[in-house]
Structure formats: structure tokens, C-alpha cells
PDB file of C-alpha atoms in Angstrom:
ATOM      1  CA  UNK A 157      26.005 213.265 159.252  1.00 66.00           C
ATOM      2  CA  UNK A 158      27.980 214.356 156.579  1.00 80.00           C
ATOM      3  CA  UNK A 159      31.641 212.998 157.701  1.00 85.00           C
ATOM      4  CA  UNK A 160      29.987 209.594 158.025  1.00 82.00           C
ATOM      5  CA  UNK A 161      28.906 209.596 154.130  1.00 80.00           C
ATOM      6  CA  UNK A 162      31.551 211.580 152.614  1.00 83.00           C
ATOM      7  CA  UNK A 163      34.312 209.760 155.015  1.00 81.00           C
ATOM      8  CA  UNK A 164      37.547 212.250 154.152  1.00 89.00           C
ATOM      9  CA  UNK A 165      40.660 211.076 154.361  1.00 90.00           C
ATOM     10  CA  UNK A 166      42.360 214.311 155.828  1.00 94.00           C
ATOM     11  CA  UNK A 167      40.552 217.113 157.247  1.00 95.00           C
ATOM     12  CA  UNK A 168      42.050 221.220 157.227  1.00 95.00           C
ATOM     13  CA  UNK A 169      40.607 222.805 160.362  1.00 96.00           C
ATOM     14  CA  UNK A 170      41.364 226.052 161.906  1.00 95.00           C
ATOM     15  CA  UNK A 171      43.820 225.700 165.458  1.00 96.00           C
ATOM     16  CA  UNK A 172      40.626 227.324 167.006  1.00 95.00           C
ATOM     17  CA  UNK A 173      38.746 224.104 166.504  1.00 96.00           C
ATOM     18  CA  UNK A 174      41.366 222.006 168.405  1.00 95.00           C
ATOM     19  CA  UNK A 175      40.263 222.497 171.649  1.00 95.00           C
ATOM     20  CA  UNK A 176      37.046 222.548 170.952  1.00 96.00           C
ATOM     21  CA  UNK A 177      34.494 219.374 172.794  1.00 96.00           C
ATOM     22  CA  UNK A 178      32.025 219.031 169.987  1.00 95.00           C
ATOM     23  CA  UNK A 179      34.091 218.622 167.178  1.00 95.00           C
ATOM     24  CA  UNK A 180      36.673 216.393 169.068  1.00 95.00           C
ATOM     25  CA  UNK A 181      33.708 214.500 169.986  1.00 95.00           C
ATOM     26  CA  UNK A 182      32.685 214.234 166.401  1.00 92.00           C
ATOM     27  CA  UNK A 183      36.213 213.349 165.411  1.00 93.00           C
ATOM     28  CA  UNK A 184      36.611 211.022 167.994  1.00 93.00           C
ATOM     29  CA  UNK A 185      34.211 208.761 166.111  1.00 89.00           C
ATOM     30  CA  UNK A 186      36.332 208.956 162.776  1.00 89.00           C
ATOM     31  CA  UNK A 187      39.726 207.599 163.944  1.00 89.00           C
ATOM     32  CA  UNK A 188      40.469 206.848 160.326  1.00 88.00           C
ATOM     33  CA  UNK A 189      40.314 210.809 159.396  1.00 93.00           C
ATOM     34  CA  UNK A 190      44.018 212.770 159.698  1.00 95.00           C
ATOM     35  CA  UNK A 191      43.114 215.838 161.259  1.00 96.00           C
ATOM     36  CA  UNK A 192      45.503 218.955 160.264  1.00 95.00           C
ATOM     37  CA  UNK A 193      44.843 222.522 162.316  1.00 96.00           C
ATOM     38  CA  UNK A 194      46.050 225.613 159.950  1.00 94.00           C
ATOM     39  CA  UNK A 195      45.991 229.399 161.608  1.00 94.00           C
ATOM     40  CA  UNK A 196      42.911 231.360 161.444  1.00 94.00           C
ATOM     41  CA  UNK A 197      43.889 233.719 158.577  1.00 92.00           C
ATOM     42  CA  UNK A 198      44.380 230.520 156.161  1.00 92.00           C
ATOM     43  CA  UNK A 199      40.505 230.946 156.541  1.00 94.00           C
ATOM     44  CA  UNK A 200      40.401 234.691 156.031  1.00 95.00           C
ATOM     45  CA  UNK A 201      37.043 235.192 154.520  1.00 95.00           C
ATOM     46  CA  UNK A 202      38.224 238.002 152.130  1.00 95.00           C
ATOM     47  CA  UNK A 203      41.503 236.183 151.078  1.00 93.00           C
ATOM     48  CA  UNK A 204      38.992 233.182 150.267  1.00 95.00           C
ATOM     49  CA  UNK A 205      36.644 235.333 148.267  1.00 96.00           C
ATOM     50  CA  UNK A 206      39.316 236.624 146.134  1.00 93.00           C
ATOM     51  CA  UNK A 207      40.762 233.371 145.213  1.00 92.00           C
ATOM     52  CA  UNK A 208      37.669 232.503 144.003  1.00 95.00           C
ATOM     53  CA  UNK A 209      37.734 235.531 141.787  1.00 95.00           C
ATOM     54  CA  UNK A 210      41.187 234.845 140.731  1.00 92.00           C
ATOM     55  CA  UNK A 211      40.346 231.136 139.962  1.00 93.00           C
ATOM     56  CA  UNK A 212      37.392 232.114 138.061  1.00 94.00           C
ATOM     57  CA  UNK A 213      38.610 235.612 136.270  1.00 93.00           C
ATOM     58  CA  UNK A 214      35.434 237.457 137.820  1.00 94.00           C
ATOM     59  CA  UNK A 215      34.274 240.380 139.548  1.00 95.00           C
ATOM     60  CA  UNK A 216      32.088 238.960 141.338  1.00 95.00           C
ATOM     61  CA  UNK A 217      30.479 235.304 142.659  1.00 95.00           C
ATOM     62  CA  UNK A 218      27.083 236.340 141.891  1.00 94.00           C
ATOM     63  CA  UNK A 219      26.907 234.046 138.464  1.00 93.00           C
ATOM     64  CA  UNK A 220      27.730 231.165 141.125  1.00 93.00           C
ATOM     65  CA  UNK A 221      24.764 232.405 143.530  1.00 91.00           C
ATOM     66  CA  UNK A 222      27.186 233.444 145.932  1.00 93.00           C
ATOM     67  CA  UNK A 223      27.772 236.906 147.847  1.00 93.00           C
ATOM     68  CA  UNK A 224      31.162 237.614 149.419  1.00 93.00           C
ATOM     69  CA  UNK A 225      29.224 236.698 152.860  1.00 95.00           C
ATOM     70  CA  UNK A 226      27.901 233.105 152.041  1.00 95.00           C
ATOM     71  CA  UNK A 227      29.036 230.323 154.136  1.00 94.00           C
ATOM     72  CA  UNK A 228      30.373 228.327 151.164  1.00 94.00           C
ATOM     73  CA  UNK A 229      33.200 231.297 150.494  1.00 96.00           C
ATOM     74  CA  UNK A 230      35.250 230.540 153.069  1.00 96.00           C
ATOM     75  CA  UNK A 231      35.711 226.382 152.811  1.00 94.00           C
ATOM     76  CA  UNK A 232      35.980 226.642 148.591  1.00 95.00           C
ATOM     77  CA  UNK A 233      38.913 229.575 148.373  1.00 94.00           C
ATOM     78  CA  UNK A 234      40.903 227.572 151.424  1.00 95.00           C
ATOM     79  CA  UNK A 235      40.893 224.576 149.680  1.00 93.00           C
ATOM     80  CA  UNK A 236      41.847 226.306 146.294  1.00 91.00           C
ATOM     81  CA  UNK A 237      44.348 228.071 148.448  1.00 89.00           C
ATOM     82  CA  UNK A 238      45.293 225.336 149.934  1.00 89.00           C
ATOM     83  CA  UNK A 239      45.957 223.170 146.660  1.00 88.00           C
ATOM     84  CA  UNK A 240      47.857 225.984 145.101  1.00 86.00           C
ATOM     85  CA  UNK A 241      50.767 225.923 147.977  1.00 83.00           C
ATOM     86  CA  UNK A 242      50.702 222.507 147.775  1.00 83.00           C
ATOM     87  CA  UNK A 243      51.141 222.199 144.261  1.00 81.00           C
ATOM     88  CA  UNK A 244      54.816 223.151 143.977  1.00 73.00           C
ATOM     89  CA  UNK A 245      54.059 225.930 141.576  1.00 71.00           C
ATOM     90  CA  UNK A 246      56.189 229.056 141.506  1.00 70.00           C
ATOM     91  CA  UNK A 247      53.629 231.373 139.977  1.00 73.00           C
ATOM     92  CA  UNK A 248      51.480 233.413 141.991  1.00 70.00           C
ATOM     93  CA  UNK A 249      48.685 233.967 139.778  1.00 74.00           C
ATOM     94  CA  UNK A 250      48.610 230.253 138.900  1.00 80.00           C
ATOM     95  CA  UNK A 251      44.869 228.612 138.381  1.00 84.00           C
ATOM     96  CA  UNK A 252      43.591 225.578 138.373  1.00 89.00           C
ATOM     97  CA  UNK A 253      42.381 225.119 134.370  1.00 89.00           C
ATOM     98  CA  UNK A 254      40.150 222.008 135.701  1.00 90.00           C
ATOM     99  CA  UNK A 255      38.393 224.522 137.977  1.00 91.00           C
ATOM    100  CA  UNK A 256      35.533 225.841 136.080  1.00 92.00           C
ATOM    101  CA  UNK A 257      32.806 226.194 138.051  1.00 92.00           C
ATOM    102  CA  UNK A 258      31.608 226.042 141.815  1.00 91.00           C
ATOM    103  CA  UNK A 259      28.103 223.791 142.541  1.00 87.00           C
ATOM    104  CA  UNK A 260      26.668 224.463 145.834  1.00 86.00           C
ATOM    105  CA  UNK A 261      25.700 221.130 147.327  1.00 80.00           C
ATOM    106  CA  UNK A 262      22.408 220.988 149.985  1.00 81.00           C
ATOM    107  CA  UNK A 263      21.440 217.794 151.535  1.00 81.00           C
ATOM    108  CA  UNK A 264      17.785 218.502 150.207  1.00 88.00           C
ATOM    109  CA  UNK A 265      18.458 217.160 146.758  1.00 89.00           C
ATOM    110  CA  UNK A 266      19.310 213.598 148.123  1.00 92.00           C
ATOM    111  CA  UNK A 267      17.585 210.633 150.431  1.00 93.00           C
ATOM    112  CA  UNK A 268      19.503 211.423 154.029  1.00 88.00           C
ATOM    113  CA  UNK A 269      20.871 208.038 155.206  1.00 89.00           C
ATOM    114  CA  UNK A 270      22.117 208.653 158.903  1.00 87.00           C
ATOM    115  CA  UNK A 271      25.390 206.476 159.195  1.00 85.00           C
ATOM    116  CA  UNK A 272      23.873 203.453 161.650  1.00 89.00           C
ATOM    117  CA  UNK A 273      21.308 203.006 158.283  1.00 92.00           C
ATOM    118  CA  UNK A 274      23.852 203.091 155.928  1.00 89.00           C
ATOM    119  CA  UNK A 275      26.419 200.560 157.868  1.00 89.00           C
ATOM    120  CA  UNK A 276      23.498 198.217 158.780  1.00 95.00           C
ATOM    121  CA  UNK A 277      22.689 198.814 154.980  1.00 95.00           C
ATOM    122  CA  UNK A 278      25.975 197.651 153.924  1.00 95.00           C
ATOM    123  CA  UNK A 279      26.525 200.006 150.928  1.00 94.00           C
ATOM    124  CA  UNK A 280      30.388 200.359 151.097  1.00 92.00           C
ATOM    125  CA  UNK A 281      31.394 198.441 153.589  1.00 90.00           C
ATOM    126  CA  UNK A 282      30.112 194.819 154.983  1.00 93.00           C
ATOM    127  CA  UNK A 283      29.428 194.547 159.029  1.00 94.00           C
ATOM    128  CA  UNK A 284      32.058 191.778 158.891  1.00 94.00           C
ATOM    129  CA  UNK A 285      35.163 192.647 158.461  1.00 93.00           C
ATOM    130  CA  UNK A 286      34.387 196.400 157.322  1.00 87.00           C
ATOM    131  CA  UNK A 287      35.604 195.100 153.553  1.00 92.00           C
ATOM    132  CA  UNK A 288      33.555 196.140 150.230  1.00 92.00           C
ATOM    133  CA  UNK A 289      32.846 192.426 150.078  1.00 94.00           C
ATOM    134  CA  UNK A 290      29.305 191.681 150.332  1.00 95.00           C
ATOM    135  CA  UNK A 291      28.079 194.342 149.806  1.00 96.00           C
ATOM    136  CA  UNK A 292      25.606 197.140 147.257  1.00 96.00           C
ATOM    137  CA  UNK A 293      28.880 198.595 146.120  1.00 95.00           C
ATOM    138  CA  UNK A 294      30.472 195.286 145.242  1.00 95.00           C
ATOM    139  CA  UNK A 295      27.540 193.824 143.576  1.00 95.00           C
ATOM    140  CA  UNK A 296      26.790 196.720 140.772  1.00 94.00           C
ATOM    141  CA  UNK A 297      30.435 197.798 140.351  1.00 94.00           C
ATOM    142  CA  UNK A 298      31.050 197.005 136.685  1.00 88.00           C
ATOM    143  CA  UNK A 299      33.048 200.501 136.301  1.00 89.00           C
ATOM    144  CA  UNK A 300      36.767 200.629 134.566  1.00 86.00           C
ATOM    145  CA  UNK A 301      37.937 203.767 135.435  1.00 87.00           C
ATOM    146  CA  UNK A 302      38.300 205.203 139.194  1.00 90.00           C
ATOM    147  CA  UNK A 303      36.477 208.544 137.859  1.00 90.00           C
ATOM    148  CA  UNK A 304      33.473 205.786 137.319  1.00 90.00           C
ATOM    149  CA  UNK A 305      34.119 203.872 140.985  1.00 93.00           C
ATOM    150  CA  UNK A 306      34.138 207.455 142.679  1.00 91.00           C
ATOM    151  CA  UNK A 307      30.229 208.394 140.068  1.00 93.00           C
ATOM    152  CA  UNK A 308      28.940 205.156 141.540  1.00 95.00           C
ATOM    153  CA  UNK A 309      30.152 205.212 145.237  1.00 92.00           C
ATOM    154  CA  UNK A 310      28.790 208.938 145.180  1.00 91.00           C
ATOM    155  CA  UNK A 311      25.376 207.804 143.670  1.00 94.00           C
ATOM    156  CA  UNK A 312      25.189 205.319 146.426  1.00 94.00           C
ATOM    157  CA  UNK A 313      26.099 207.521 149.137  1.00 90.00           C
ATOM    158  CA  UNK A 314      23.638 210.652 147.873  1.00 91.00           C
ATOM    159  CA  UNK A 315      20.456 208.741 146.434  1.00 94.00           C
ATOM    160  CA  UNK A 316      18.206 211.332 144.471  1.00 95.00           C
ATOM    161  CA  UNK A 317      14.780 212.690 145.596  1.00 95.00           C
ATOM    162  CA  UNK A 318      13.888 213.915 142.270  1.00 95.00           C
ATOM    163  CA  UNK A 319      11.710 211.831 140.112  1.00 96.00           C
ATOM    164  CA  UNK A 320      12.554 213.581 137.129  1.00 97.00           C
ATOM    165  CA  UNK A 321      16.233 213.194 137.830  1.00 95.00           C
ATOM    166  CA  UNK A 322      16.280 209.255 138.883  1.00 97.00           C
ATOM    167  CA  UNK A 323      13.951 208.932 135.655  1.00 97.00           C
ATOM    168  CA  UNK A 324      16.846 210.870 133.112  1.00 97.00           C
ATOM    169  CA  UNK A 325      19.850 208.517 134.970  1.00 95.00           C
ATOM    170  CA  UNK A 326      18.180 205.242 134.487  1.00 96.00           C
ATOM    171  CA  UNK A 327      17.486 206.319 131.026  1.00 96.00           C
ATOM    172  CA  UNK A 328      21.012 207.278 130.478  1.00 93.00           C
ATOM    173  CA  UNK A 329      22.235 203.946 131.537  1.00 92.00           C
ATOM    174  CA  UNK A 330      19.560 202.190 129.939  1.00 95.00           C
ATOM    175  CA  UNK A 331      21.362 203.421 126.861  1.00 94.00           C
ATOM    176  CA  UNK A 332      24.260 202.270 127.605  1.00 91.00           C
ATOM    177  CA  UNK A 333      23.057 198.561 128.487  1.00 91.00           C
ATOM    178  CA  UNK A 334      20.699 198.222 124.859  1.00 94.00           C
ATOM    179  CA  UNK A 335      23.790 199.527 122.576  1.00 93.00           C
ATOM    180  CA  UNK A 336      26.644 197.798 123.735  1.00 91.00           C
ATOM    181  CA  UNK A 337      28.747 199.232 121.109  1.00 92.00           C
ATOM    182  CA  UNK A 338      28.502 202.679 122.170  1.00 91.00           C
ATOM    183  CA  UNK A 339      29.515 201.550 125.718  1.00 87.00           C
ATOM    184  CA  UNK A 340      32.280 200.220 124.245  1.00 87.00           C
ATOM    185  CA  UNK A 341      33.687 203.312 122.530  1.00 88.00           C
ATOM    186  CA  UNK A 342      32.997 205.099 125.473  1.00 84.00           C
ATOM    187  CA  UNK A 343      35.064 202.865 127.559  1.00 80.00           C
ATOM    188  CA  UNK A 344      38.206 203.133 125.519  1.00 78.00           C
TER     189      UNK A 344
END
């Protein structure tokens, strides 16, 4: 459910994956994805965990909720691995300054829209041609800045549950639309 929302344009998997029916069968259905296998000890839990610790300067994950066993370990100190070799740099204890903090994302939070909703929908992508024209996307994307396109796209693809929380971002944008000049400054 989740590659069909998120839609990735490269996935990292370990070579133990590659043979495996289920998730070729799930891949299968994403032709669009780049699939890349990596050896099993890129996804070492305990290398993981302690380039979290690095990236964070901590002792522990426990400020982030996490224990050295939680699922989410693994994934988040590959891909910080990950973007570290691929980032050309020379120095081993090199961090990522924009990395501040981890937030653990569940499903619960949002409205689940299984992908045959969300095509017939037409959020991103029109049932035409597969273009953004025609469609939710298209017709509230007033954004100027790609960090803005990606807020929006992501507010489309995870729609809150939370009252309280779909209450506080109309109000925020409410704002915005009653004092134009402040949307202004913000903009430039």
C-alpha cells in the first residue's frame, strides 16, 4: 500500500530480497521503480544503530522513542549510510547538519487510500494519459517552490484523521489567504 502512495523513484534492497516471489510480485506492479540489491551487512542492524548515534551525537535513540531493536533502526542508518558514501565526502565522521531529528511515521495518523481509490480518485495523476492534468493536484497547486509542490502532494497523498490537526492547517492557511501581504514576504 505504501509503494503505491509514496511511489519511489529507486529502491535499496538487500540481494536476499532478489529472489524472493512476494516482493518481485509487488515490484512487478511498479515498473517505473529502479530496483538496486546491496549485501546484507549494508543493513547490519548495529552498524545502522550507530550511525544514528553518530548523526545525532547521542548515546542512545531513546529521546527518538527508539531502542537499538526497533524496526525503524535498520531502514533510517542505511539510508544515512547510504547518503554519506554517496556524497563524495572524504571524512569519516561527516554528518548530515540538515539531519536533526528522526519522526516515526504510522499509517494510523492518516485516511488509508488503497491505490485503485486513489487512481480512480485522480489525485496525482489523471486516468487518461497518467499526466497531472485534470486532476486534485493540478487544480489547488498555487505553490512556488518545489519544497511547497512536495508539502502539498504529501498532504494529498496522507489526508489527516485528526480533527484537531485538519482544524490548526486550515487555520494556518486561512492566514495566509486574509493577509496577502504576509504571504507575500513569505514567498520571497
Amino acid at each position: 500500500k505504501e509503494l503505491g502512495r509514496v511511489v519511489p523513484r529507486e529502491l535499496i534492497l538487500p540481494v536476499s530480497l532478489q529472489r524472493d516471489e512476494e516482493v518481485n510480485f509487488v515490484l512487478n506492479q511498479f515498473p517505473n521503480i529502479s530496483v538496486d540489491y546491496e549485501q546484507e551487512w549494508f543493513f547490519s542492524r548495529e552498524n545502522s544503530y550507530k550511525c544514528l548515534l553518530k548523526q545525532f551525537g547521542t548515546n542512545s535513540l531513546h529521546s527518538f522513542s527508539l531502542t537499538e531493536e526497533s524496526p525503524e533502526v535498520i531502514p533510517a542508518g542505511f539510508l544515512l549510510d547510504h547518503l554519506s558514501k554517496t556524497a563524495n565526502t572524504q571524512n569519516p565522521n561527516f554528518i548530515f547538519p540538515q539531519v536533526t531529528t528522526l519522526k516515526i511515521y504510522s499509517d494510523s495518523e492518516f485516511v488509508i487510500i488503497d491505490d485503485s481509490s486513489r487512481r480512480n480518485l485522480e489525485i496525482l495523476w489523471n486516468l487518461k494519459d497518467g499526466s497531472s492534468q485534470y486532476t486534485l493536484l493540478e487544480t489547488v497547486q498555487n505553490t512556488q517552490t518545489a519544497m511547497g509542490s512536495r508539502l502539498l502532494r504529501n498532504w494529498l497523498l496522507y489526508p489527516l484523521k485528526d480533527a484537531k490537526k485538519i482544524v490548526l492547517r486550515q487555520e494556518r492557511i486561512q492566514s495566509f489567504v486574509q493577509n496577502k501581504s504576509v504571504l507575500e514576504e513569505v514567498r520571497t
